[in-house]
Each structure stands twice: as structure tokens, then as C-alpha cells.
PDB file of C-alpha atoms and ligand atoms in Angstrom:
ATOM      1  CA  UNK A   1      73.389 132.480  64.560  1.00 45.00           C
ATOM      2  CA  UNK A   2      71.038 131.583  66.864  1.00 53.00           C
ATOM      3  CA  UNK A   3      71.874 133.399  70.609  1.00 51.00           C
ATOM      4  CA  UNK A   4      71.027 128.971  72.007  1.00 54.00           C
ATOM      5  CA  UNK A   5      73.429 127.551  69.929  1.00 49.00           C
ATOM      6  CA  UNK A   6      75.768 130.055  70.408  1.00 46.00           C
ATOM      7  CA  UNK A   7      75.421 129.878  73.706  1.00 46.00           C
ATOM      8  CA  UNK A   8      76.079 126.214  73.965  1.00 49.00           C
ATOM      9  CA  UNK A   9      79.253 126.657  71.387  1.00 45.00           C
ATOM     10  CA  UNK A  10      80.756 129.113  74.265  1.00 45.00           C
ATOM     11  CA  UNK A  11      79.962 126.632  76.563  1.00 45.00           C
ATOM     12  CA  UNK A  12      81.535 123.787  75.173  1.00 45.00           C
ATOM     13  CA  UNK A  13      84.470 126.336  74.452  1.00 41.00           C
ATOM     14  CA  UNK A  14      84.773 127.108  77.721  1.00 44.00           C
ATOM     15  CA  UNK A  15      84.924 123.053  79.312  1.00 46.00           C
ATOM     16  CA  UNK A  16      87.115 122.166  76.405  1.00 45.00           C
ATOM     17  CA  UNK A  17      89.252 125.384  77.184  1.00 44.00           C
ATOM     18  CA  UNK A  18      89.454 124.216  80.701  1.00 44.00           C
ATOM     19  CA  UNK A  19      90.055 121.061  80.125  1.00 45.00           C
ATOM     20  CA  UNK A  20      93.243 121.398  77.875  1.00 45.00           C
ATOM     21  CA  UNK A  21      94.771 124.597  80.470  1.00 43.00           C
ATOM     22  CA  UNK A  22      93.926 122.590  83.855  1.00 43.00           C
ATOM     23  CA  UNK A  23      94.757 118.756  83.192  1.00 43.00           C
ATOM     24  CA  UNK A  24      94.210 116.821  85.843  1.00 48.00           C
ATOM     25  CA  UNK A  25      97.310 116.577  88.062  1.00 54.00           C
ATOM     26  CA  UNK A  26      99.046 113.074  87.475  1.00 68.00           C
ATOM     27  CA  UNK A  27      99.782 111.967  90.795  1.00 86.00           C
ATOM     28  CA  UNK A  28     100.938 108.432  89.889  1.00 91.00           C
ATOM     29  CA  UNK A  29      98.662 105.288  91.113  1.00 92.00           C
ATOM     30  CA  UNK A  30      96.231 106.344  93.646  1.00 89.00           C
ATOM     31  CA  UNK A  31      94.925 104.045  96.172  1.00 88.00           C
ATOM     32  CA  UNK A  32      92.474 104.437  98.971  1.00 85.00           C
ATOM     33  CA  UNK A  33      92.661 104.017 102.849  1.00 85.00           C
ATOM     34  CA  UNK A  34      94.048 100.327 103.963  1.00 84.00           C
ATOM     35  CA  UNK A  35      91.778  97.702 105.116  1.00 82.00           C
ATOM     36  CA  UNK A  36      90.789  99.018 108.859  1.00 84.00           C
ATOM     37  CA  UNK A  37      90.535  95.222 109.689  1.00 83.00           C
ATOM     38  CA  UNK A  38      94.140  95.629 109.781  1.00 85.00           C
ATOM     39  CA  UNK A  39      93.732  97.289 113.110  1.00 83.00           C
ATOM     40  CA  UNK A  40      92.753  94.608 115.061  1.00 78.00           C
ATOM     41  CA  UNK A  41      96.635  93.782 114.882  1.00 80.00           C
ATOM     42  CA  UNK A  42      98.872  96.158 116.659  1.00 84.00           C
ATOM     43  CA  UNK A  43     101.602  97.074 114.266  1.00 88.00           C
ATOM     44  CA  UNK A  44     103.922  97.614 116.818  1.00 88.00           C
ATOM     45  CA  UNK A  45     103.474  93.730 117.545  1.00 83.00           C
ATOM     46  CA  UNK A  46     103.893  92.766 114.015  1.00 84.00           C
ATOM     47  CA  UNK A  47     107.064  94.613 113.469  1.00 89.00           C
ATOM     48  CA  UNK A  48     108.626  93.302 116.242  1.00 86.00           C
ATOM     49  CA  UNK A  49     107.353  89.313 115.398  1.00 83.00           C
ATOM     50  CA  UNK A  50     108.988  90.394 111.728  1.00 86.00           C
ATOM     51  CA  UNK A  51     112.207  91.461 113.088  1.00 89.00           C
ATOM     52  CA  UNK A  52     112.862  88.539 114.989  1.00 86.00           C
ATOM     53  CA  UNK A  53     111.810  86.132 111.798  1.00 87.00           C
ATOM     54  CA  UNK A  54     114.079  88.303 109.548  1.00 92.00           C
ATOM     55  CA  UNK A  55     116.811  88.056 112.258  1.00 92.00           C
ATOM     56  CA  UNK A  56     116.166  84.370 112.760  1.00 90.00           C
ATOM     57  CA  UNK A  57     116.879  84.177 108.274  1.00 92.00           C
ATOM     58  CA  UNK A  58     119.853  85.963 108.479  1.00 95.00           C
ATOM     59  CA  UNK A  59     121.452  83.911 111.492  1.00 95.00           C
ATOM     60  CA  UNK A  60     120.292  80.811 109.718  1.00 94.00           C
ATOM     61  CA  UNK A  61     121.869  82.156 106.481  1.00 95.00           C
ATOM     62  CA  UNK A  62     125.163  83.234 107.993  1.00 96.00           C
ATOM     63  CA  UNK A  63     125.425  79.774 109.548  1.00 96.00           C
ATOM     64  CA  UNK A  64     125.590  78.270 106.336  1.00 96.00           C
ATOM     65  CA  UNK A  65     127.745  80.980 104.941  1.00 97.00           C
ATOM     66  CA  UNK A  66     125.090  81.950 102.578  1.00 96.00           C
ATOM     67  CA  UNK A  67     124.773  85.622 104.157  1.00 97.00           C
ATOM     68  CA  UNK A  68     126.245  88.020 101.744  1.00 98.00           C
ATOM     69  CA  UNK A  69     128.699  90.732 103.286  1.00 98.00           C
ATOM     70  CA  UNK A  70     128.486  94.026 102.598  1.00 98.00           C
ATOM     71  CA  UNK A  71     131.123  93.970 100.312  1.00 98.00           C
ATOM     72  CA  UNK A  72     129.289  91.810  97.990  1.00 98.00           C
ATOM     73  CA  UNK A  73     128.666  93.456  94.663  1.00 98.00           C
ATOM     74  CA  UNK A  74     124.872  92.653  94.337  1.00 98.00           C
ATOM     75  CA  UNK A  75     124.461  93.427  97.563  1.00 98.00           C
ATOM     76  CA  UNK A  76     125.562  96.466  97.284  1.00 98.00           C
ATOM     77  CA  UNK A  77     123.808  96.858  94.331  1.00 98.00           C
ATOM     78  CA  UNK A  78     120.522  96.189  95.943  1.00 98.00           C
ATOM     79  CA  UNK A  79     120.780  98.858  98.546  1.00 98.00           C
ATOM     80  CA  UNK A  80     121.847 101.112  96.410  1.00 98.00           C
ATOM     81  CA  UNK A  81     118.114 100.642  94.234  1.00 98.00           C
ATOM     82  CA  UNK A  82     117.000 100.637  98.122  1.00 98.00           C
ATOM     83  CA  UNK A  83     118.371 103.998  98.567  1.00 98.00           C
ATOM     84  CA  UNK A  84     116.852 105.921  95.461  1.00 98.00           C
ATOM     85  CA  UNK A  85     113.169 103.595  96.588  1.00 98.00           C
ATOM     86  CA  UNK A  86     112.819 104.527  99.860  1.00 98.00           C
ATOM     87  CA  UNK A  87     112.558 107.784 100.264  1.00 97.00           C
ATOM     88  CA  UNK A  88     109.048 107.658  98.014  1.00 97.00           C
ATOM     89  CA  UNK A  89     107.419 104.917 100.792  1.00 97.00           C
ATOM     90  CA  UNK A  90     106.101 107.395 103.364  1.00 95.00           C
ATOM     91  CA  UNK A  91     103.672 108.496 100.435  1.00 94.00           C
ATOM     92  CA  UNK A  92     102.277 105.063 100.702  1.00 95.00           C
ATOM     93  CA  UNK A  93     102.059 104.656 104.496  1.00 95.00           C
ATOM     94  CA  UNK A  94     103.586 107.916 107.183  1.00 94.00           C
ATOM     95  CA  UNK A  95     104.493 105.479 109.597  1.00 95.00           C
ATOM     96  CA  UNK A  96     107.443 104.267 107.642  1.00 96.00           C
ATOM     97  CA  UNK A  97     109.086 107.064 108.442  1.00 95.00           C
ATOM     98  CA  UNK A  98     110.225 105.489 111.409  1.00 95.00           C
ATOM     99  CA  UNK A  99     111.178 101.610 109.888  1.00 97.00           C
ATOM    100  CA  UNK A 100     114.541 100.630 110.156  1.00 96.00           C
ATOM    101  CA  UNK A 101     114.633  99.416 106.930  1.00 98.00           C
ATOM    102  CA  UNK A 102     117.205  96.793 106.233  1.00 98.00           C
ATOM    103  CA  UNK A 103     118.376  94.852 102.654  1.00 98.00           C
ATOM    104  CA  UNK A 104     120.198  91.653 102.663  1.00 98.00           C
ATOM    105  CA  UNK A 105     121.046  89.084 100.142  1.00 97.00           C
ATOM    106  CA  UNK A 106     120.527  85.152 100.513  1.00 96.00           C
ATOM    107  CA  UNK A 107     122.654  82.885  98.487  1.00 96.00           C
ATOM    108  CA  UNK A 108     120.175  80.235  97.712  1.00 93.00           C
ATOM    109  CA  UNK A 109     118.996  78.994  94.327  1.00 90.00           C
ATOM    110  CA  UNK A 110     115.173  79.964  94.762  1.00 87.00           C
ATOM    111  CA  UNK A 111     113.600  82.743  92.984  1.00 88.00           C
ATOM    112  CA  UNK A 112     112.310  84.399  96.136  1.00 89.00           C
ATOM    113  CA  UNK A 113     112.329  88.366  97.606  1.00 93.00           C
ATOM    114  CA  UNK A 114     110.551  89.698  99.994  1.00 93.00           C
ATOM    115  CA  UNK A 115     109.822  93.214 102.318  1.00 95.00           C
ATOM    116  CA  UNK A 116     108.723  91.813 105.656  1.00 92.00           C
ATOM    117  CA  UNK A 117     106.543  94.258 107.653  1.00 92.00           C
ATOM    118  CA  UNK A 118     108.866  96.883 108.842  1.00 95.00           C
ATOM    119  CA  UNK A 119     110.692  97.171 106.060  1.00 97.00           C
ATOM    120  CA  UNK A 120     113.244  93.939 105.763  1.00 96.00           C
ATOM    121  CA  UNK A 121     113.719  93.215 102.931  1.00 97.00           C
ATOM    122  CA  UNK A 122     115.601  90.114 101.450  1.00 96.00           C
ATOM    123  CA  UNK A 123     116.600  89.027  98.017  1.00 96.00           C
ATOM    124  CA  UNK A 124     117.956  85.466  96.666  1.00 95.00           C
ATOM    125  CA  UNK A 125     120.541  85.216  94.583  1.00 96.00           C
ATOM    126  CA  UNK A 126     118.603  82.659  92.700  1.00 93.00           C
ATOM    127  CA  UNK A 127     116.060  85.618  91.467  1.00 94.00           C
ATOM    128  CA  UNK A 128     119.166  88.002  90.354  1.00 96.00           C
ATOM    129  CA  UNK A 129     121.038  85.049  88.084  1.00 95.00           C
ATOM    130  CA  UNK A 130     118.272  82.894  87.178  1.00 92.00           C
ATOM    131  CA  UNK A 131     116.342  86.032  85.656  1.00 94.00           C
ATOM    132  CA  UNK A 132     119.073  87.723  84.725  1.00 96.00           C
ATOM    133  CA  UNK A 133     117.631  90.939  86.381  1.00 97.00           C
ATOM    134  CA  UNK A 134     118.547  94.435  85.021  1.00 98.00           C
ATOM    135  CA  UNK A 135     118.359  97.087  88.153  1.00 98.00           C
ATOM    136  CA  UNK A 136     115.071  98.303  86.603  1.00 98.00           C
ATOM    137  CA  UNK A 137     113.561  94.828  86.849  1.00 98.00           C
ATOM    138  CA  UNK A 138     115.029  94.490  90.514  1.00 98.00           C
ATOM    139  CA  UNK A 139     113.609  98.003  91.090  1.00 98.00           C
ATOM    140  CA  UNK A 140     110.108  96.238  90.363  1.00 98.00           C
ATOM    141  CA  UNK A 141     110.788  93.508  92.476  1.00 97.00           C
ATOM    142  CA  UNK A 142     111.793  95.458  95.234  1.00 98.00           C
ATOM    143  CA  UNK A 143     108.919  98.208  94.939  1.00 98.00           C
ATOM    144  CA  UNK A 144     106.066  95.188  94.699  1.00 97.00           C
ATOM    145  CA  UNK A 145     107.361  94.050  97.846  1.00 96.00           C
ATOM    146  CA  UNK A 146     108.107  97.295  99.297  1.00 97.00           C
ATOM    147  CA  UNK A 147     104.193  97.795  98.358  1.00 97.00           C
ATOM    148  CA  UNK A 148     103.120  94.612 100.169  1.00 94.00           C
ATOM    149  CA  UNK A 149     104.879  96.597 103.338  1.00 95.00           C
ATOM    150  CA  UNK A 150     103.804  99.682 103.428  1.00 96.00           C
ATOM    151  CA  UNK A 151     100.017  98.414 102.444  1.00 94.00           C
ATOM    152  CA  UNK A 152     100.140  96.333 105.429  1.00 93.00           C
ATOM    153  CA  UNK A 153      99.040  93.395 103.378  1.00 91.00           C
ATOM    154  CA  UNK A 154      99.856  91.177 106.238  1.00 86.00           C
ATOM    155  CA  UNK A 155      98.901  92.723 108.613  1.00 85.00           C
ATOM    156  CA  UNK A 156      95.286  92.403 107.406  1.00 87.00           C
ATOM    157  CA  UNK A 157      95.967  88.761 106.219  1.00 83.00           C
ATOM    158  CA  UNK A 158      96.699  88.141 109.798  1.00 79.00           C
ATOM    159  CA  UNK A 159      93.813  90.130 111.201  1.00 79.00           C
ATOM    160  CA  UNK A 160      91.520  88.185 108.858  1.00 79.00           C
ATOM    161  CA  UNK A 161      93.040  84.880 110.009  1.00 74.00           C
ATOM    162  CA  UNK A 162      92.324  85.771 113.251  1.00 70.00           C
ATOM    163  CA  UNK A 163      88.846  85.974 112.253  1.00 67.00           C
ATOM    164  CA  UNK A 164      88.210  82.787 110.718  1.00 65.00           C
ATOM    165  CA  UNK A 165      90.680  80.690 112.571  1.00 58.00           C
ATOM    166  CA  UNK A 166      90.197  81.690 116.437  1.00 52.00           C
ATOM    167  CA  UNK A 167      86.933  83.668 116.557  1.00 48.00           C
ATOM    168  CA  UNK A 168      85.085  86.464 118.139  1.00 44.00           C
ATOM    169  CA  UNK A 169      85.630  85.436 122.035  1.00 42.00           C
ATOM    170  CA  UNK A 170      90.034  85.381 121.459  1.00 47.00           C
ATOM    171  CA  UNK A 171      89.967  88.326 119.849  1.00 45.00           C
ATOM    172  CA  UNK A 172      88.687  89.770 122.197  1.00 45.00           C
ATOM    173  CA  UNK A 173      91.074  88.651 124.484  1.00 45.00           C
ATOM    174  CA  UNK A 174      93.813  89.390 121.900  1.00 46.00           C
ATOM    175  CA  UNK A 175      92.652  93.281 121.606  1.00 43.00           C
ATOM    176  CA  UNK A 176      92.033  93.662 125.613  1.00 41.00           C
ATOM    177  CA  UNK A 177      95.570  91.583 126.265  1.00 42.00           C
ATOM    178  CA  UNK A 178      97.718  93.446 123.736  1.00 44.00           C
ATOM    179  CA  UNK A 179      98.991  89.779 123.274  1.00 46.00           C
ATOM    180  CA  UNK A 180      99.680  89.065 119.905  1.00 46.00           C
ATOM    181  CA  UNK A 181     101.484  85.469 119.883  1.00 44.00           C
ATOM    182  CA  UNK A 182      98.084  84.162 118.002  1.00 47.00           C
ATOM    183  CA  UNK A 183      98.173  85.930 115.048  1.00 44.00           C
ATOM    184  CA  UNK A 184     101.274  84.387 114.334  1.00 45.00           C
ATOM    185  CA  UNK A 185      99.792  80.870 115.269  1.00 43.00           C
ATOM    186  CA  UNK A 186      97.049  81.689 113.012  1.00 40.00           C
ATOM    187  CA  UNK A 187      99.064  83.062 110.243  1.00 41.00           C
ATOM    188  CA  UNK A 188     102.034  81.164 110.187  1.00 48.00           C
ATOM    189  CA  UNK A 189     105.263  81.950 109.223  1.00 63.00           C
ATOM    190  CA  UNK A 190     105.548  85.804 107.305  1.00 68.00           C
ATOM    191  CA  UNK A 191     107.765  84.273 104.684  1.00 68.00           C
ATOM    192  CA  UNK A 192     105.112  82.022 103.537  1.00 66.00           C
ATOM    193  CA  UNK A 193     102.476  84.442 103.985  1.00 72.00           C
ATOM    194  CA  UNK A 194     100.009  84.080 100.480  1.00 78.00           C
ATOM    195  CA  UNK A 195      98.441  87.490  99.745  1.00 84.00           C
ATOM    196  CA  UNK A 196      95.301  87.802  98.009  1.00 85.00           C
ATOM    197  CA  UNK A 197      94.998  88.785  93.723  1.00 87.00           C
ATOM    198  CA  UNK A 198      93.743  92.377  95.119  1.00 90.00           C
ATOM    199  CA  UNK A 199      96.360  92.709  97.343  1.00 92.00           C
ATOM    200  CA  UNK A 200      98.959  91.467  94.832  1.00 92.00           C
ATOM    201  CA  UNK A 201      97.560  93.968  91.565  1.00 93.00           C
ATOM    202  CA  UNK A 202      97.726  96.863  94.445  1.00 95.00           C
ATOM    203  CA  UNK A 203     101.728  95.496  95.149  1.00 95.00           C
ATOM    204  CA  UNK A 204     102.207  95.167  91.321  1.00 96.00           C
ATOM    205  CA  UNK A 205     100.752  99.145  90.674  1.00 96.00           C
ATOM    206  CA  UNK A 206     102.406 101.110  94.159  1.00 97.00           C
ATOM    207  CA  UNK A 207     105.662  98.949  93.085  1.00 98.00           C
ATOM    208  CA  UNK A 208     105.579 100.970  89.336  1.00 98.00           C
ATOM    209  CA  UNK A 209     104.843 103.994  91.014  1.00 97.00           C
ATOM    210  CA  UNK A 210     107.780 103.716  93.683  1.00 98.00           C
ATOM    211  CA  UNK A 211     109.993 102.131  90.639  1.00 98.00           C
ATOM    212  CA  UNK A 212     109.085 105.448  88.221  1.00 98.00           C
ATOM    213  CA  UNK A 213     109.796 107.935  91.485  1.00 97.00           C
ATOM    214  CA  UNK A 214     113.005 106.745  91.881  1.00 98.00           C
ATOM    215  CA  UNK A 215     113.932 107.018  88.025  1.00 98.00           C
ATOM    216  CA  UNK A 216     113.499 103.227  87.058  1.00 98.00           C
ATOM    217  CA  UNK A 217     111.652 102.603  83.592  1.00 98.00           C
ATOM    218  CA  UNK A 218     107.891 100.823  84.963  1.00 98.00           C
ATOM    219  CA  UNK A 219     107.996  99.164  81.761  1.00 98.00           C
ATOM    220  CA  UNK A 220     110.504  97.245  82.997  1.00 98.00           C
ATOM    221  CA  UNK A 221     107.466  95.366  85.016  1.00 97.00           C
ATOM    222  CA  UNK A 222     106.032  93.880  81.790  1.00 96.00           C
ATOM    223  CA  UNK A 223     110.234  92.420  80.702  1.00 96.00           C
ATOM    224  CA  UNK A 224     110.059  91.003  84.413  1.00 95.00           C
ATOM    225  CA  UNK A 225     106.704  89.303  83.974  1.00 92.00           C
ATOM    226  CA  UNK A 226     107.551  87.821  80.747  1.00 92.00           C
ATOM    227  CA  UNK A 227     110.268  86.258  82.536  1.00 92.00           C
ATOM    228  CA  UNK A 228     108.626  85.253  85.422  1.00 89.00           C
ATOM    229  CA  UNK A 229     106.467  83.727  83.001  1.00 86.00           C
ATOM    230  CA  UNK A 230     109.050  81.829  81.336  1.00 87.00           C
ATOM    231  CA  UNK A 231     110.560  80.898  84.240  1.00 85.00           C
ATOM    232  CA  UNK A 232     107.290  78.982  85.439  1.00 78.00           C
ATOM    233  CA  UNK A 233     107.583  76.611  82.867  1.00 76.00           C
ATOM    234  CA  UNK A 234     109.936  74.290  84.833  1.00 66.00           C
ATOM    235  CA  UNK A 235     109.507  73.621  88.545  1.00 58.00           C
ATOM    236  CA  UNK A 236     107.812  76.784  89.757  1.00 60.00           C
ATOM    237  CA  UNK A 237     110.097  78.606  91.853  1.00 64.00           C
ATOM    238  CA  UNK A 238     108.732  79.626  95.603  1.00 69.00           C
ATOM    239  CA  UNK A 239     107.993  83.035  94.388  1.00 73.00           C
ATOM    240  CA  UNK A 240     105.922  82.239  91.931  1.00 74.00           C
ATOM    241  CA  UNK A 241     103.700  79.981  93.703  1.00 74.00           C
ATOM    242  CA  UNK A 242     102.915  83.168  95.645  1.00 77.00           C
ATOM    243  CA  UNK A 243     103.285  85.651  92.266  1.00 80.00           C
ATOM    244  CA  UNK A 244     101.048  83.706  89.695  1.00 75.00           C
ATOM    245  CA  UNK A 245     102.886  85.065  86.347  1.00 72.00           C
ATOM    246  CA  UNK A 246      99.826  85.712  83.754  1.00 74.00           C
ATOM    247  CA  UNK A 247      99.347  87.247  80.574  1.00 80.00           C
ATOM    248  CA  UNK A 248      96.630  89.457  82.864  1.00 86.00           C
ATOM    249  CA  UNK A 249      99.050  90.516  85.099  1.00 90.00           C
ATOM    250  CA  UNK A 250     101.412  92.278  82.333  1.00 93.00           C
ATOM    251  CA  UNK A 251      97.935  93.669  80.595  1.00 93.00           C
ATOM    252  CA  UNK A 252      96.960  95.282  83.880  1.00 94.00           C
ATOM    253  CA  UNK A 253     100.552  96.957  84.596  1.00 95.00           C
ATOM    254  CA  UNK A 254     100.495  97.929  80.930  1.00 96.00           C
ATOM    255  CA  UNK A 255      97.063  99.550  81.148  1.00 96.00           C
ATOM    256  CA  UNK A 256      98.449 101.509  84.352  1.00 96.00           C
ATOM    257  CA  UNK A 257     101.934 102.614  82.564  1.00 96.00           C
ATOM    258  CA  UNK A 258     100.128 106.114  81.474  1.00 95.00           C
ATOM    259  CA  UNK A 259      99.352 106.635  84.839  1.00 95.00           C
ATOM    260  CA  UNK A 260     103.501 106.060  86.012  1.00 97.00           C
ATOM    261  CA  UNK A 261     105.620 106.776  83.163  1.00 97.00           C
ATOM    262  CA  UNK A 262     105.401 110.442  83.885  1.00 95.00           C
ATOM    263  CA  UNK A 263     106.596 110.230  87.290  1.00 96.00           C
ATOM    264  CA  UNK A 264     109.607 107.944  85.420  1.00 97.00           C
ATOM    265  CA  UNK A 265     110.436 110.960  82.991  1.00 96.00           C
ATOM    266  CA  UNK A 266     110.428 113.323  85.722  1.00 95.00           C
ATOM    267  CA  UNK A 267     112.823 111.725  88.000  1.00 95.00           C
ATOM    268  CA  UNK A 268     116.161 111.875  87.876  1.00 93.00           C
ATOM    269  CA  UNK A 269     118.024 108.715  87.047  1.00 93.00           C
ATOM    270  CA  UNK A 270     120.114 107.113  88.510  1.00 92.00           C
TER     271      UNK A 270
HETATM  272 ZN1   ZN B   1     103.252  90.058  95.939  1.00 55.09          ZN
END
């Protein structure tokens, strides 16, 4: 044989040998550094204006009896998919180390949930019995919007606002003050808050990858689309004027399942 080709057989040997004894480590979905435009609103600022909206919901909610105790079986439910979730959210974002993270349940017809920034999160009973949800699918729900939290998806929604609705000259202000009262003006209200299709395939991907941590089946996100999907035929619910249900929403999670499903079979269930 000649010493070349031989040469290049070894060679080859030698990648593919690598290749198969050093795979590359699976380390679930991988996303790079947030948005630094996020920056030009103080978290600090945002968590508190969240707190007060969230506690503003519940005392509205309780008012009208429609706060669930914490006796409530799907409440309890839901904090109990909390508890296996949580832990896995300072790999997305350190500083939630320190959130007081809080679940609650709504009694209200809409198909609505959502993590404000902070971590308070909220779920309406008309997304559990409408859908029918099995804990994996709520584990998907929870984890997108979970994701939209610790991806401070707001924040930077805000800090863009600021941008185009107020302009160079009151941010300035805004950044020298520490005052932060505008971005709210210029964002609205956080519940209504309408996140961008990058920002919501980056939710939909960290929310398998948090679901398959805490030893909930990701393929439960493409069951939960479909019935999103289904759901959208009638009057479209308020979550899914926010969470467009398409056929290339499932086709993207399913493309990323390799990438999550052994995080899922290395977990312990729960
Ligand atoms: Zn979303």
C-alpha cells in the first residue's frame, strides 16, 4: 500500500476514532449572552414594578374570590412542577438565585400563564381545564414562561421601547436619575407585554430544556402545541394572541428534541 494513502487511512482512523470515544458533551439548548440593551433598565427597578403588578393581580383576584388557597389541588399541583423547575433556572440567568419566586392560580376562564420578571408566576384555571393539561404539558407552560424570566425578555422589550418611544435625551435622564417610572409608561402593563418570534422560539427551547431537567417528557411541547392549535380555532384565547400556535412552532421544538431528551432520560422523575 502506498505509505500516502495509508497515511490518510490512519488519519481518518484517528478523527473517526475520536469522534466516536469523545462525543460532544450534550449540554441541553445553548444560548448566548442576553441582549445588553437590556441594561439600560435596572433590574432591580423592574422587579420591584413586577411585584407590585403581580401583587396588584392577586388582590384583585382575591377580591373576587377567584384567588386559589393553598389548599387547592391544582394549586398545589403547580408548585409542586415549580419545585422540581426551579432549581435548573440559575443555569439560565445567576441572578435568580436570589428571586422570590412565587406560583399562584387565577380562577378565570382565559387560557393565560405567565412568569413576571422576578419570578411570579401565575396560571388560569381556564389553561388547566380547557386544555386538559397533563403535568408534563404544564411543565412546558411553566418552563416557556419561566424562560421569558430568566432571559429578561422584558426587560429588553422595555429598554427597546424606551428607545423608540421617548428617545435619546430621557434616557439619559432615565440612566443618570435611576428613575424608572417611564419604562413602564412606555411599555405598558407586564401582563400584556408582546414578545418578539426570537424571543418566543428562545422561551419555547430553554422551557424544553428546564421541562427535561426536571424529569418532564419535552415531547410533551409538541401534544401542547397541537392543542394550542386546536384551541385557536374558536375565539383565540389571550394567550394565544401573544403565543401564535403554528405548525412551525411544533417543527422547530421537534427539530430541538435530540438536543433535550437526554437531559429528560437522565433526570429523575417525578
Ligand atoms: Zn412566550
Amino acid at each position: 500500500m502506498n505509505k500516502r494513502l495509508l497515511a490518510s487511512m490512519l488519519g481518518f482512523g484517528l478523527l473517526l476514532g475520536n469522534a466516536i470515544a469523545d462525543p460532544a458533551p450534550n449540554d441541553g439548548i445553548n444560548v448566548g449572552a442576553p441582549s445588553a440593551i437590556r441594561t439600560l433598565v435596572p433590574a432591580a427597578e423592574l422587579e420591584k414594578a413586577a411585584a407590585s403588578q403581580y401583587g396588584e393581580l392577586k388582590r384583585t383576584a382575591a377580591a373576587k374570590n377567584a384567588l386559589a388557597p393553598d389548599t387547592h389541588p391544582q394549586l398545589i399541583r403547580l408548585r409542586n412542577i415549580a419545585r422540581r423547575i426551579l432549581p435548573h433556572a440559575e443555569r439560565f440567568n445567576p441572578a435568580a438565585r436570589r428571586w422570590r419566586w412565587e406560583v399562584n392560580l387565577i380562577g378565570s376562564p382565559q387560557i393565560n400563564a405567565f412568569c413576571m420578571p422576578g419570578g411570579k408566576i401565575a396560571f388560569y384555571t381556564g389553561i388547566l381545564d380547557t386544555l386538559k393539561l397533563s403535568d408534563e404539558e404544564i411543565a412546558i407552560v411553566m418552563g416557556h414562561e419561566v424562560a421569558h424570566a430568566l432571559r429578561e425578555h422584558a426587560r429588553e422589550r422595555l429598554a427597546k421601547n424606551q428607545i423608540t418611544n421617548i428617545g435619546a435625551a430621557v434616557l439619559g435622564e432615565l440612566i443618570g436619575g435611576g428613575r424608572y417610572a417611564g419604562a413602564f409608561r412606555a411599555g405598558g402593563n407586564l401582563l400584556t407585554l408582546k414578545f418578539s418570534r426570537d424571543d418566543e422560539s428562545e422561551a419555547d427551547l430553554v422551557g424544553l430544556d428546564l421541562a427535561a431537567r426536571a424529569g418532564y417528557d419535552p415531547r410533551a411541547g409538541v401534544s401542547l402545541w397541537r392543542k394550542m392549535s386546536a384551541a385557536s380555532k374558536g375565539a383565540p384565547p389571550a394567550w394565544l394572541s401573544t403565543h401564535p400556535a403554528g405548525n412551525d412552532r411544533i417543527a422547530e421544538i421537534e427539530q430541538h428534541l435530540p438536543e433535550v431528551m437526554p437531559l429528560y432520560e437522565a433526570a429523575a422523575k417525578p
